[in-house]
Amino acid sequence: MSTGTTAIGNSAASRDKAHFLHPYTNLKVHETAGPMIVERGKGVYVYDDSGKEYIEGLASLWCVSLGFDNERLVEAAARQMRKLPTYHVFGHKSHDPGIDLAEALIARAPVPMSKVFFANSGSEANDTAIKLIWYYNNALGRPEKKKILSRNKAYHGVTVATASLTGLPNNHRDFDLPIARILHADCPHHYRFAEEGESEEAFATRLAESLEAFILAEGPDTIAAMFAEPIMGAGGVIVPPATYFQKIQPVLKKYDILLVADEVICGFMRTGNYWGTQTFGMQPDILTCAKALSSGYLPISAVMVSEAVYQACVVESEKIGTFGHGYTYSAHPVAAAVALETLKIYDERDILGHVRAVAPVFQRRLKALSDHPLVGETRGTGLIGALELVADKATKQPFEPVGMAGARVNGLCQENGLISRAMGDSLALCPPLIITEAEVGTMFDRLEKALDAAVPVLKG
Ligand SMILES: Cc1ncc(COP(=O)(O)O)c(C=O)c1O
């Protein structure tokens, strides 16, 4: 029974306002605005409690690769629920779904990987990766080599350590973050940070030189690893400039700094290859993934580690007596069974082939929006993209205050039956991978309507 003092109406919206603390929400605004209640989903569509239809243009936070009504995933969960609904994997215990999924991921890894550790979210996967990196350097007798490099505008999660890696001000401000030993390097966004007339390749060279100078200033013997999303998602869908990873990886290698590829968004075909790592020529020592691992149907994430990282863990755990890390729900059998079925469906339905067929249509429609009076830049690869709203196309001057224009256009998208996500004044699109060409067309028609409706609001 509630002991709260708030007057509680009977509607779901008023009960939400009375009890529910929402993530990533202006809590004061929510007290009056209340929630949008999503009731059901079908294919790439979701429906609110008034029956209004929306294309889920962000696949429910970059997750739902197979759409909202995949019966095989439902069945896989039900089957496993009936057989072994839950069990842990601590202290030598194991189960078939965990074993099968670990094997399936190692078989699909973009570079040789040795072992898989399971967690429940992208944040937990990246948090685990940080701990493994510290463990690794202790095993190697390098207690000073512990700093972790990230980048401005990166998104790696919200735990204390991973929010520190995240390079966005609102994830640090008044949470007393970042913690010590986390460093942020340059954001590789050509449109915003290249010099006048600088090519993508020249910009990438300058970023690699700047990274090396940064490492030398900090002391290479103090830097353990760098985290990088292949495409920076929540920072605004920032596609790295041509040759970027080809130029920064030799710098990392030179100073014996591990590379962690955060594939939480880019993994599983999103960028037009199985892994974002392959699209951008990355050679990670550790790879984290989540979201589309289970098409978002159940919470599960994975950390794949190289043989060298694994061997260091063996040394440490033998010395200490245990590998003292793990979540109650690591490799939860139902989540693992659903993830395994997801990977099977990807193969059987040739989702990669489908993405490669539809992506050019998606990218063509996105690029065409560059001519819109509110749009400064469009960017993307595969089935992920964004547009950036600007007050002045020639000078790239943003709207004031930052985020206002993004929120307005995002609201208009919603009115027009499209769920997108505003990140500052960039609007992201990352639809379910099963989206058809016709649905891509409908999605962009709705987006165009919203943008046109925003012109008098923002320019008038
Ligand atoms: C690249 C990336 N890493 C990590 C995370 C954190 O994942 P989670 O929200 O599951 O903790 C996200 C979430 O959007 C992400 O986009």
Coordinates of C-alpha atoms and ligand atoms in Angstrom, one line a residue:
M1 CA 0.0 0.0 0.0
S2 CA 1.2 3.5 -0.8
T3 CA 2.0 5.6 2.2
G4 CA 2.6 8.7 0.0
T5 CA 0.8 11.9 0.5
T6 CA 0.2 12.7 -3.2
A7 CA -3.4 12.7 -4.2
I8 CA -3.6 9.7 -6.6
G9 CA -6.0 9.6 -9.5
N10 CA -7.0 6.4 -11.1
S11 CA -5.5 7.0 -14.5
A12 CA -2.3 5.3 -15.4
A13 CA -0.8 8.7 -16.1
S14 CA -1.6 10.0 -12.7
R15 CA -0.3 6.8 -11.0
D16 CA 2.9 7.2 -13.0
K17 CA 3.3 10.7 -11.8
A18 CA 2.7 9.6 -8.2
H19 CA 5.2 6.7 -8.1
F20 CA 7.5 6.4 -11.0
L21 CA 11.0 8.0 -11.1
H22 CA 11.9 8.1 -14.8
P23 CA 15.4 8.0 -16.2
Y24 CA 16.6 10.8 -18.5
T25 CA 13.6 12.9 -17.9
N26 CA 13.1 16.5 -16.6
L27 CA 11.4 15.4 -13.4
K28 CA 9.8 18.8 -12.8
V29 CA 8.3 18.9 -16.2
H30 CA 7.1 15.3 -15.8
E31 CA 5.0 16.3 -12.7
T32 CA 2.7 18.3 -15.0
A33 CA 3.3 16.8 -18.5
G34 CA 3.2 13.1 -17.3
P35 CA 4.1 10.1 -19.4
M36 CA 3.4 8.9 -23.0
I37 CA 2.2 5.4 -22.3
V38 CA 3.2 2.9 -24.9
E39 CA 0.9 -0.1 -24.9
R40 CA 1.9 -2.5 -27.7
G41 CA 4.1 -3.0 -30.7
K42 CA 4.0 -4.6 -34.1
G43 CA 6.9 -4.8 -36.6
V44 CA 8.6 -1.4 -36.6
Y45 CA 5.5 0.3 -35.0
V46 CA 4.4 1.0 -31.5
Y47 CA 1.0 2.2 -30.3
D48 CA 0.2 4.5 -27.4
D49 CA -2.8 4.0 -25.0
S50 CA -5.0 6.1 -27.3
G51 CA -4.2 3.8 -30.2
K52 CA -2.0 6.3 -32.0
E53 CA 0.6 4.6 -34.2
Y54 CA 4.3 5.6 -34.3
I55 CA 7.2 4.3 -36.3
E56 CA 9.9 3.5 -33.7
G57 CA 12.6 5.4 -35.5
L58 CA 15.1 4.7 -32.7
A59 CA 14.2 1.0 -32.2
S60 CA 13.4 1.7 -28.5
L61 CA 16.8 3.1 -27.6
W62 CA 18.8 1.5 -30.5
C63 CA 17.8 -2.0 -29.5
V64 CA 14.9 -3.7 -31.2
S65 CA 16.5 -5.0 -34.3
L66 CA 13.8 -7.6 -35.1
G67 CA 10.8 -5.5 -34.4
F68 CA 8.2 -5.7 -31.7
D69 CA 6.4 -8.9 -32.4
N70 CA 8.9 -11.7 -33.0
E71 CA 7.2 -14.9 -31.9
R72 CA 10.4 -17.0 -32.1
L73 CA 11.9 -14.8 -29.4
V74 CA 8.8 -15.1 -27.3
E75 CA 8.8 -18.9 -27.7
A76 CA 12.6 -19.2 -26.9
A77 CA 11.9 -17.3 -23.6
A78 CA 8.9 -19.5 -22.8
R79 CA 10.7 -22.7 -23.5
Q80 CA 13.6 -21.8 -21.3
M81 CA 11.3 -20.5 -18.6
R82 CA 9.7 -23.9 -18.4
K83 CA 13.0 -25.8 -18.4
L84 CA 15.2 -23.7 -16.1
P85 CA 13.8 -20.2 -15.5
T86 CA 16.9 -19.0 -13.6
Y87 CA 20.2 -20.1 -12.5
H88 CA 23.6 -18.5 -11.7
V89 CA 27.0 -19.3 -13.2
F90 CA 29.2 -18.6 -10.2
G91 CA 31.7 -21.1 -8.8
H92 CA 32.0 -23.4 -11.8
K93 CA 28.2 -23.7 -12.3
S94 CA 27.0 -23.4 -15.9
H95 CA 24.0 -24.1 -18.2
D96 CA 23.4 -24.8 -21.9
P97 CA 22.1 -21.3 -22.9
G98 CA 25.1 -19.6 -21.4
I99 CA 27.6 -22.1 -23.0
D100 CA 25.9 -22.0 -26.4
L101 CA 25.8 -18.2 -26.4
A102 CA 29.4 -17.8 -25.4
E103 CA 30.4 -20.2 -28.2
A104 CA 28.2 -18.4 -30.7
L105 CA 29.6 -15.0 -29.9
I106 CA 33.3 -16.2 -30.1
A107 CA 32.5 -17.7 -33.5
R108 CA 31.1 -14.3 -34.7
A109 CA 33.8 -12.1 -33.1
P110 CA 35.4 -9.7 -35.6
V111 CA 38.9 -10.4 -34.3
P112 CA 40.1 -13.5 -32.5
M113 CA 38.6 -13.4 -29.0
S114 CA 39.2 -15.9 -26.2
K115 CA 36.3 -15.8 -23.7
V116 CA 32.9 -14.1 -23.0
F117 CA 31.7 -12.6 -19.8
F118 CA 28.0 -11.8 -19.5
A119 CA 26.3 -8.9 -17.7
N120 CA 22.8 -7.3 -18.0
S121 CA 23.4 -3.9 -19.6
G122 CA 25.8 -1.9 -21.7
S123 CA 26.9 0.0 -18.6
E124 CA 27.7 -3.2 -16.7
A125 CA 29.6 -4.6 -19.7
N126 CA 31.8 -1.5 -19.9
D127 CA 32.1 -1.3 -16.1
T128 CA 33.3 -4.9 -16.2
A129 CA 35.8 -4.0 -19.0
I130 CA 37.3 -1.3 -16.8
K131 CA 37.8 -3.7 -13.9
L132 CA 39.3 -6.3 -16.2
I133 CA 41.8 -3.8 -17.6
W134 CA 42.9 -2.8 -14.0
Y135 CA 43.1 -6.5 -13.1
Y136 CA 45.1 -7.2 -16.3
N137 CA 47.7 -4.5 -15.5
N138 CA 48.0 -5.7 -11.9
A139 CA 48.7 -9.2 -13.2
L140 CA 51.4 -7.8 -15.5
G141 CA 53.0 -5.9 -12.5
R142 CA 52.1 -2.5 -13.8
P143 CA 50.1 -0.9 -10.9
E144 CA 50.6 2.6 -12.3
K145 CA 49.1 1.8 -15.8
K146 CA 45.5 2.4 -14.9
K147 CA 44.1 5.6 -16.5
I148 CA 41.4 5.0 -19.1
L149 CA 40.9 7.2 -22.2
S150 CA 37.6 8.1 -23.5
R151 CA 36.4 10.9 -25.8
N152 CA 34.3 14.0 -25.5
K153 CA 30.7 13.2 -26.5
A154 CA 31.3 9.5 -25.9
Y155 CA 28.5 7.4 -24.3
H156 CA 29.5 4.3 -22.4
G157 CA 26.9 4.1 -19.7
V158 CA 25.7 5.5 -16.4
T159 CA 27.4 3.5 -13.5
V160 CA 29.9 5.6 -11.5
A161 CA 32.8 4.4 -13.7
T162 CA 31.0 4.3 -17.1
A163 CA 29.2 7.6 -16.6
S164 CA 32.8 8.9 -16.0
L165 CA 33.8 7.5 -19.3
T166 CA 30.8 9.1 -20.9
G167 CA 31.9 12.5 -22.3
L168 CA 28.6 14.4 -22.0
P169 CA 28.2 17.2 -19.4
N170 CA 24.8 16.1 -18.1
N171 CA 26.1 12.7 -17.0
H172 CA 28.7 14.4 -14.8
R173 CA 27.1 17.5 -13.6
D174 CA 26.1 17.4 -9.9
F175 CA 26.7 13.7 -9.8
D176 CA 30.3 14.5 -8.6
L177 CA 31.8 12.8 -11.7
P178 CA 34.0 12.0 -13.4
I179 CA 36.1 9.8 -11.0
A180 CA 39.8 10.0 -11.1
R181 CA 41.9 8.3 -13.7
I182 CA 39.4 8.8 -16.5
L183 CA 40.5 11.1 -19.3
H184 CA 38.7 12.5 -22.3
A185 CA 40.4 13.0 -25.7
D186 CA 39.1 15.0 -28.7
C187 CA 35.7 14.3 -30.3
P188 CA 36.2 13.2 -33.9
H189 CA 33.3 15.2 -35.3
H190 CA 34.5 16.7 -38.6
Y191 CA 31.5 19.1 -39.1
R192 CA 32.0 20.7 -35.7
F193 CA 35.7 20.4 -35.0
A194 CA 37.7 20.3 -38.3
E195 CA 39.4 23.5 -39.3
E196 CA 38.3 25.5 -42.3
G197 CA 39.0 23.5 -45.4
E198 CA 40.5 20.6 -43.5
S199 CA 39.8 17.2 -45.2
E200 CA 38.5 14.2 -43.2
E201 CA 41.9 12.5 -43.6
A202 CA 43.9 15.6 -42.5
F203 CA 41.5 16.0 -39.5
A204 CA 42.1 12.3 -38.6
T205 CA 45.9 12.9 -38.7
R206 CA 45.6 15.9 -36.5
L207 CA 43.4 13.9 -34.0
A208 CA 46.0 11.1 -33.9
E209 CA 48.8 13.7 -33.3
S210 CA 46.8 15.3 -30.6
L211 CA 46.1 11.9 -29.0
E212 CA 49.8 11.1 -28.9
A213 CA 50.6 14.5 -27.4
F214 CA 47.9 13.9 -24.8
I215 CA 49.3 10.5 -23.9
L216 CA 52.9 11.8 -23.7
A217 CA 51.8 14.6 -21.4
E218 CA 49.9 12.2 -19.1
G219 CA 52.7 9.6 -19.2
P220 CA 52.2 6.5 -21.4
D221 CA 53.0 4.3 -18.5
T222 CA 49.9 5.5 -16.7
I223 CA 47.4 4.9 -19.5
A224 CA 45.9 1.4 -19.7
A225 CA 43.2 1.6 -22.3
M226 CA 41.0 3.6 -24.6
F227 CA 37.3 3.1 -25.1
A228 CA 35.7 3.9 -28.4
E229 CA 32.3 3.4 -30.0
P230 CA 32.7 2.8 -33.7
I231 CA 30.1 5.4 -34.3
M232 CA 29.4 7.6 -31.3
G233 CA 25.7 7.1 -30.7
A234 CA 24.2 9.1 -27.9
G235 CA 26.7 11.9 -28.5
G236 CA 24.9 12.6 -31.7
V237 CA 25.6 9.8 -34.1
I238 CA 29.1 11.0 -34.9
V239 CA 30.7 9.0 -37.7
P240 CA 34.5 9.1 -37.4
P241 CA 36.4 10.8 -40.2
A242 CA 38.0 8.7 -42.9
T243 CA 41.2 7.0 -41.7
Y244 CA 40.5 7.9 -38.0
F245 CA 40.9 4.4 -36.5
Q246 CA 43.7 3.5 -38.9
K247 CA 45.6 6.5 -37.5
I248 CA 44.9 6.3 -33.8
Q249 CA 45.4 2.6 -33.3
P250 CA 49.1 2.7 -34.1
V251 CA 49.5 5.4 -31.4
L252 CA 47.7 3.1 -28.9
K253 CA 49.8 0.1 -29.9
K254 CA 53.0 2.2 -29.6
Y255 CA 52.3 2.9 -25.9
D256 CA 50.8 -0.5 -25.1
I257 CA 47.3 0.9 -24.6
L258 CA 44.4 -1.6 -25.0
L259 CA 41.5 -0.7 -27.3
V260 CA 37.9 -1.4 -26.1
A261 CA 35.3 -1.3 -28.9
D262 CA 32.0 -0.4 -27.4
E263 CA 29.6 -2.1 -29.8
V264 CA 26.5 -1.6 -27.7
I265 CA 24.8 0.3 -30.5
C266 CA 26.9 -0.6 -33.6
G267 CA 27.1 -4.4 -33.0
F268 CA 24.9 -6.8 -35.0
M269 CA 24.7 -5.3 -38.5
R270 CA 23.7 -1.7 -37.6
T271 CA 26.5 -0.1 -39.7
G272 CA 26.2 -2.5 -42.6
N273 CA 28.6 -5.1 -41.3
Y274 CA 28.2 -7.6 -38.5
W275 CA 30.2 -5.3 -36.2
G276 CA 31.0 -1.6 -36.3
T277 CA 34.6 -2.7 -35.7
Q278 CA 34.6 -4.1 -39.2
T279 CA 33.1 -1.0 -40.8
F280 CA 35.9 1.2 -39.4
G281 CA 38.9 -1.2 -39.3
M282 CA 39.2 -1.5 -35.5
Q283 CA 41.3 -4.2 -33.9
P284 CA 40.0 -4.3 -30.3
D285 CA 41.4 -6.2 -27.4
I286 CA 38.0 -6.1 -25.6
L287 CA 34.6 -5.8 -27.3
T288 CA 31.4 -5.0 -25.4
C289 CA 27.9 -5.5 -26.8
A290 CA 24.3 -5.5 -25.6
K291 CA 21.0 -4.1 -27.0
A292 CA 20.6 -6.0 -30.4
L293 CA 22.3 -9.0 -28.8
S294 CA 18.7 -10.0 -27.7
S295 CA 16.9 -7.6 -30.0
G296 CA 16.3 -5.7 -26.7
Y297 CA 13.7 -8.3 -25.6
L298 CA 15.6 -9.2 -22.4
P299 CA 18.4 -7.4 -20.6
I300 CA 21.8 -9.1 -21.5
S301 CA 25.2 -7.8 -22.5
A302 CA 28.6 -9.4 -23.2
V303 CA 32.3 -8.6 -22.8
M304 CA 34.6 -10.5 -25.2
V305 CA 38.2 -10.5 -24.2
S306 CA 41.4 -11.4 -26.1
E307 CA 43.6 -14.4 -25.0
A308 CA 46.1 -12.0 -23.4
V309 CA 43.5 -10.3 -21.3
Y310 CA 42.0 -13.7 -20.3
Q311 CA 45.4 -15.1 -19.4
A312 CA 46.1 -12.1 -17.1
C313 CA 42.7 -12.8 -15.4
V314 CA 43.8 -16.5 -14.9
V315 CA 47.0 -15.4 -13.2
E316 CA 45.2 -12.9 -10.9
S317 CA 42.4 -15.2 -9.9
E318 CA 44.8 -18.1 -9.2
K319 CA 46.8 -15.7 -7.0
I320 CA 43.8 -14.3 -5.1
G321 CA 41.8 -17.6 -5.1
T322 CA 38.9 -16.4 -7.2
F323 CA 37.9 -14.0 -10.0
G324 CA 35.9 -11.8 -7.7
H325 CA 33.5 -10.3 -10.2
G326 CA 30.1 -11.3 -11.4
Y327 CA 26.4 -10.4 -11.4
T328 CA 23.6 -12.6 -10.0
Y329 CA 22.1 -12.5 -13.4
S330 CA 25.3 -13.0 -15.5
A331 CA 24.3 -15.2 -18.4
H332 CA 20.7 -15.4 -17.1
P333 CA 19.4 -18.6 -18.9
V334 CA 16.2 -17.0 -20.3
A335 CA 18.1 -13.9 -21.6
A336 CA 20.8 -16.1 -23.0
A337 CA 18.3 -18.3 -24.7
V338 CA 16.6 -15.3 -26.3
A339 CA 20.0 -13.9 -27.4
L340 CA 20.9 -17.2 -28.9
E341 CA 17.6 -17.3 -30.9
T342 CA 18.3 -13.7 -32.0
L343 CA 21.6 -14.6 -33.4
K344 CA 20.1 -17.6 -35.2
I345 CA 17.4 -15.4 -36.7
Y346 CA 20.0 -12.9 -37.9
D347 CA 21.7 -15.7 -39.8
E348 CA 18.6 -17.5 -41.1
R349 CA 16.9 -14.4 -42.3
D350 CA 20.1 -12.9 -43.6
I351 CA 19.5 -9.7 -41.8
L352 CA 22.9 -8.5 -42.9
G353 CA 21.9 -8.8 -46.5
H354 CA 18.6 -7.0 -45.7
V355 CA 20.4 -4.1 -44.0
R356 CA 22.8 -3.8 -47.0
A357 CA 19.8 -3.6 -49.3
V358 CA 17.8 -1.1 -47.4
A359 CA 20.6 1.1 -46.1
P360 CA 21.2 2.9 -49.4
V361 CA 17.6 4.0 -49.4
F362 CA 17.8 5.2 -45.8
Q363 CA 21.0 7.1 -46.4
R364 CA 19.7 8.7 -49.6
R365 CA 16.6 10.0 -47.9
L366 CA 18.7 11.2 -44.9
K367 CA 21.2 13.0 -47.2
A368 CA 18.4 14.7 -49.1
L369 CA 17.5 16.5 -45.9
S370 CA 20.8 18.4 -46.0
D371 CA 19.0 20.9 -48.3
H372 CA 16.4 21.6 -45.6
P373 CA 16.6 25.2 -44.2
L374 CA 16.9 23.9 -40.6
V375 CA 19.5 21.2 -41.3
G376 CA 23.3 21.9 -41.0
E377 CA 24.6 18.4 -41.4
T378 CA 23.3 14.9 -42.0
R379 CA 25.5 11.9 -41.2
G380 CA 25.3 8.2 -40.9
T381 CA 26.2 4.7 -42.1
G382 CA 24.1 1.6 -42.6
L383 CA 20.8 2.0 -40.7
I384 CA 21.9 4.6 -38.3
G385 CA 22.0 8.4 -38.9
A386 CA 21.3 11.8 -37.6
L387 CA 20.7 15.3 -38.7
E388 CA 21.9 18.4 -36.9
L389 CA 19.7 21.5 -36.7
V390 CA 21.3 24.9 -37.0
A391 CA 20.1 28.5 -36.9
D392 CA 22.4 29.4 -39.8
K393 CA 23.6 26.9 -42.4
A394 CA 26.5 29.0 -43.7
T395 CA 28.1 29.7 -40.3
K396 CA 26.9 26.5 -38.6
Q397 CA 25.6 28.7 -35.7
P398 CA 23.4 26.6 -33.4
F399 CA 20.0 27.6 -32.1
E400 CA 19.9 29.2 -28.7
P401 CA 19.5 27.8 -26.1
V402 CA 21.2 24.5 -27.1
G403 CA 18.7 21.7 -27.2
M404 CA 15.6 23.8 -27.7
A405 CA 15.4 23.2 -31.4
G406 CA 16.1 19.5 -31.0
A407 CA 13.3 19.1 -28.5
R408 CA 10.8 21.1 -30.6
V409 CA 11.5 19.0 -33.7
N410 CA 11.4 15.8 -31.7
G411 CA 8.0 16.8 -30.3
L412 CA 6.7 17.5 -33.9
C413 CA 8.0 14.1 -35.0
Q414 CA 6.0 12.5 -32.3
E415 CA 2.9 14.5 -33.3
N416 CA 3.5 13.1 -36.9
G417 CA 3.8 9.5 -35.8
L418 CA 7.6 9.1 -35.5
I419 CA 9.6 8.4 -32.4
S420 CA 13.1 9.8 -32.7
R421 CA 15.6 11.0 -30.2
A422 CA 17.0 14.5 -29.8
M423 CA 20.5 14.7 -28.5
G424 CA 21.1 18.4 -28.1
D425 CA 20.1 19.7 -31.5
S426 CA 20.9 16.5 -33.3
L427 CA 18.0 14.1 -34.1
A428 CA 18.9 10.4 -34.4
L429 CA 17.3 7.7 -36.5
C430 CA 18.2 4.0 -35.8
P431 CA 15.1 2.0 -36.8
P432 CA 14.6 -1.8 -36.4
L433 CA 16.9 -3.6 -38.8
I434 CA 13.8 -5.4 -40.3
I435 CA 12.5 -2.1 -41.6
T436 CA 11.4 -2.3 -45.3
E437 CA 12.1 0.2 -48.0
A438 CA 8.4 1.4 -47.9
E439 CA 8.6 1.9 -44.2
V440 CA 11.9 3.8 -44.6
G441 CA 9.9 6.1 -47.0
T442 CA 7.1 6.6 -44.5
M443 CA 9.6 7.3 -41.7
F444 CA 11.3 10.1 -43.7
D445 CA 7.9 11.5 -44.9
R446 CA 6.9 11.9 -41.3
L447 CA 10.3 13.4 -40.4
E448 CA 10.0 15.9 -43.3
K449 CA 6.6 16.9 -42.2
A450 CA 7.9 17.6 -38.7
L451 CA 10.9 19.6 -40.1
D452 CA 8.6 21.7 -42.3
A453 CA 6.3 22.4 -39.4
A454 CA 9.3 23.5 -37.3
V455 CA 10.4 26.2 -39.8
P456 CA 7.8 28.8 -38.8
V457 CA 8.3 27.9 -35.1
L458 CA 12.1 28.2 -35.2
K459 CA 12.7 30.7 -38.0
G460 CA 9.5 32.8 -37.6
Ligands
LIG1 C1 27.5 2.9 -26.9 C2 26.8 2.6 -25.6 N1 27.5 2.1 -24.6 C3 26.9 1.8 -23.5 C4 25.6 2.1 -23.2 C5 24.9 1.8 -21.9 O1 24.0 0.8 -22.0 P1 22.9 0.6 -20.9 O2 21.9 1.7 -21.1 O3 22.3 -0.8 -21.3 O4 23.5 0.5 -19.6 C6 24.8 2.7 -24.3 C7 23.4 3.0 -24.1 O5 22.7 3.6 -24.9 C8 25.5 2.9 -25.5 O6 24.8 3.5 -26.5

